[in-house]
Amino acid sequence: MSLSKQQVQHIAMLARLSLDDRDIDEVVEKLSSIVEFVDQLQAAPTDDVSPMAHPMNQVQRLRADAVTEPNERDRVQQNAPSVSDGVYLVPKVIE
Amino acid sequence: MSAWEVVIGLEIHTQLATRSKIFSGAATAYGATPNTQACLVDLGYPGVLPVLNEEVVRMACKFGLAVGANISRRSVFARKNYFYPDLPKGYQISQYELPIVEGGEMVITDATGKAKRIAITRAHLEEDAGKSVHEGFAENSGIDLNRAGTPLLEIVSEPDLRSAKEAVAYLRKIHAIVRYLEISDGNMQEGSFRCDANVSVRPVGQSELGTRAELKNLNSFRFVEKAINFEIERQVNLIEDGGEVVQETRLYDSDKDETRSMRSKEEANDYRYFPDPDLLPVVIDDAYINAVRASLPELPAAKQARFVQQYDLKSEDAEILTVSRAMADYFEACSESTNAGAQVIANWMLGELSAALNRDSIDISASQIAPAALAGLLTRIADATISGKIAKDVFEAMWAGQGTADEIIESKGLRQITDSSAIDAIVDEVIANNPSQASEYRAGKDKLLGFFVGQVMKASKGQANPAQVNDAVRRKLR
Amino acid sequence: MSDGPESLHLQTLSELSAGLAAGDFSSRELVDLLLRRIDDNKSLNAFITITAEGALAAADTADQARAAGSGGPLCGLPIVHKDLFCTAGVRTTCASRMLDNFVAPYDATVVANLANAGAVYLGKTNMDEFAMGSSNETSYFGDVKNPWDASKSPGGSSGGSAAAVAARLIPAATGTDTGGSIRQPAALTGTTGLKPTYGRVSRYGMVAFASSLDQAGVITRSAEDAALMLGAMAGFDERDSTSVDHPVPDYVSLLDAPLKGLRIGIVKQHFDDGLDAQCAARVKEALVALEGRGASLVEVDLPNLDLSVPTYYVVAPAECSSNLSRFDGVRFGHRAEDPKDLLDLYCRSRAEGFGPEVKRRIMTGTYVLSAGYYDAYYLQAQKVRQLISQDFKQAFDKVDLIAGPTAPTPAFALGEKTDDPITMYLNDIYTIGANLAGLPGISIPCGFSDSLPVGLQLVGPHFAEDVVLRCAHQYQSITDWHRQCPENFR
């Protein structure tokens, strides 16, 4: 199945990726070729097959409820592009 | 309004009272300096991975068992994908297709006083988001991720509720249960217990549901009731004016007492849920469930029934006394220490004690007057050392920290006068001072008995035993 | 093998370890020599970051420890890390503009385990951006050249690690393998590349591409060295829920057990049209050699092998689309200048920070998970993944290992496949199955096709690293393909 320009723009919005008008045709073409390629999965007979989410048949291990992580705010925020008084800044969120 | 039926379902978010977060070892304490309790996992740092806290599983099981639900032997964490600044990873780890708790119910009392079963669809575990701070950063919002990763149990009801009052009654029952189970502090001001309400209306008799609005940010019982009532009125007016309800998220503004559309969330959401590949299925066996079941405390409904049976209390009183474990424990501790009678204890707890606690905004678990102390006071009423009226003064003195009931009675000389010769002397004096009333009484004006008793009590500064005074007045005026 | 310090770079880890133990040279001398070689061969573009100062200090520490008799099994041995493993205080870029200036405040478990064993790391290697690629051409820091022919790709995504090992700049390099990212570059550079069982090595601190497929491993110049490295890297990690608590054997001590009786599965689908004729010939010769060591060859069937690439290109992008959502310009990573609002901050930071292949995969993954397509793509892919996994299970009822080609062709020209993602994706047709099923696999050199190395892949059942390594080691004991060194790097 090939994708429409509109579909690709919707996907890009969901993924929060701005798309340059110059690039959009190429993106549509390449994504379409990938979708067409994976379309061959549709033909596989999988009626009674259970989906496999993990390669190993293991169950979740549980951690003791203990505080083990110290405050490392200052070190961690050295990677932050914009902070003030210990909070991360983003353009105003309107609710 | 009578032509409309209201349909409400609640999604309750309960923060679980763990020491550390659901998937990390960061602390969960409320009110810490911004971002000092957000570790690498909470921040969604590259390379770090979630590991599930065992306590949240236990707590979810407790809740499920308490509401008669099915505990899933296998539950799966999924990712709910969306971008928001308070959601560091760009996805929230939640449970989608296979929640840990399914089914269950809660019984409430409806408007006609009848018991009504509210079905619980499911309860699932998830992580809380951080907080955005909108003031104080000019053109920006500040993001504090201390709350990110705090464990939540989301309890979803069926749309079985038919009024704002029922919604609040249900919410109170769930609130009581989570506190009984000690899985949440239930603190609504701090956001530990909050809910979203899905509200719709339909013409009475229609089986199909109306279009619903989701009300967010309901963080007190009062707001839940007000917001729902506002929303019902809005929807009914809208439809009656020929409009249509649109499915949307609405925010309750408590200052204006209205709900308004959250346009920022209007953009079509597509959460792209899929099983979180960093986490494995949570598998629970019967032995585990049985162990949790054995650890459950007596729950509110059972306790209420027992209080009625064991203590011969009125059902309404028993319901209020069992609203919290602390309240019920207080009652039982008190009743162990006095033979004043259960109903007397109930009356005092629901009267003087509750009034004082409310006045000073104190939880019963932190009451200045301990159960044994209240019992001490009530014993002195029962053994006629003081009257009920004097007891109220003693209670206030106790509340003010002036000592035990006995100490206060002694130091203030409040002991009741029960010496019959002393009472007779006062009665004689009062009769002598009121000869005309005495003649009228003797002539048949029985109503004057109260006058004489009152005068005697007054003369004794309230300390004379009222029953003895009564007898003496009758005897002397015969 | 040479004696003089000038040729130390040609020695394997095991040989260097013996030399250090004998006091023939110090770790500092060794590290110093290799740092110079790395510097002299910058044109390969195998490195993103070189940590000379830290390496020399660590070498000194190792020398002191060895003198005191307290060093670990890898004491003083030089290695490098793929730039996807977080290293405390040293930037971790994932070869992306997004993380150009990112400095992790912690060490990945792999990094910590190797440091605890005494290994000294000299730098961080180039790779495909966020490990998404099979040619090392998606790196923000440019292509890596194949030491055998600078016009050719070294493969990917662990291309920098493979090139550095092939060019004798370092005896061992960590890598990660999500769909063949260790084995394919190993094949294309004539090195030995081991991908362990899923869960064998901790993923903690490895920047995630596709969490249910990612596995850390190693590129070396011999199976013996891979065994040595794996012993230090592997083990249960309580910080990784998918880490498996399974004992770690002494892999090196198990290398010499006889191959007699070993049943090796030959997959008929492996030798279909897509395989280069010379590669097929080299692989078949290798199989004959293994037979000569006492192994028996048994034909097995992997009927759904053809579906492994499309399955992978649903599952991996789906997981990556979600894993990479955390790069939003708020807490770390690239942030667009002067965002006009929140949406603009997100969309531009991500569009500027990620390269075209990463964006394609994020969008593919977003699409296959989106409403209306989830069942047809994601769920269906998970079911086919189950079928593929069952195929392997059935095969391993009959055989101990599966052997075949690692890649369909030898190294291809840089730029040759960049315009067509599907052709590029099909490069991983023989390797992806092991990731989908979580199996251990190794690629070892088995000859040449027109002067370019060819890789033989051995895949075993879960936790059969010992068998995989033993077979590879014994093949290497009767061949010297793994000792071949590209001309300009001797």
mmCIF file with all atom_site columns, C-alpha atoms in Angstrom, chain B residues 108 127 157 208 260:
data_model
loop_
_atom_site.group_PDB
_atom_site.id
_atom_site.type_symbol
_atom_site.label_atom_id
_atom_site.label_alt_id
_atom_site.label_comp_id
_atom_site.label_asym_id
_atom_site.label_entity_id
_atom_site.label_seq_id
_atom_site.pdbx_PDB_ins_code
_atom_site.Cartn_x
_atom_site.Cartn_y
_atom_site.Cartn_z
_atom_site.occupancy
_atom_site.B_iso_or_equiv
_atom_site.pdbx_formal_charge
_atom_site.auth_seq_id
_atom_site.auth_comp_id
_atom_site.auth_asym_id
_atom_site.auth_atom_id
_atom_site.pdbx_PDB_model_num
ATOM 1 C CA . ILE B 1 108 ? -23.323 2.599  47.660 1.00 0.00 ? 108 ILE B CA 1
ATOM 2 C CA . GLU B 1 127 ? 3.144   5.866  36.281 1.00 0.00 ? 127 GLU B CA 1
ATOM 3 C CA . SER B 1 157 ? -16.050 2.271  36.981 1.00 0.00 ? 157 SER B CA 1
ATOM 4 C CA . GLU B 1 208 ? -28.210 4.179  23.875 1.00 0.00 ? 208 GLU B CA 1
ATOM 5 C CA . ARG B 1 260 ? -14.555 24.517 29.875 1.00 0.00 ? 260 ARG B CA 1
#
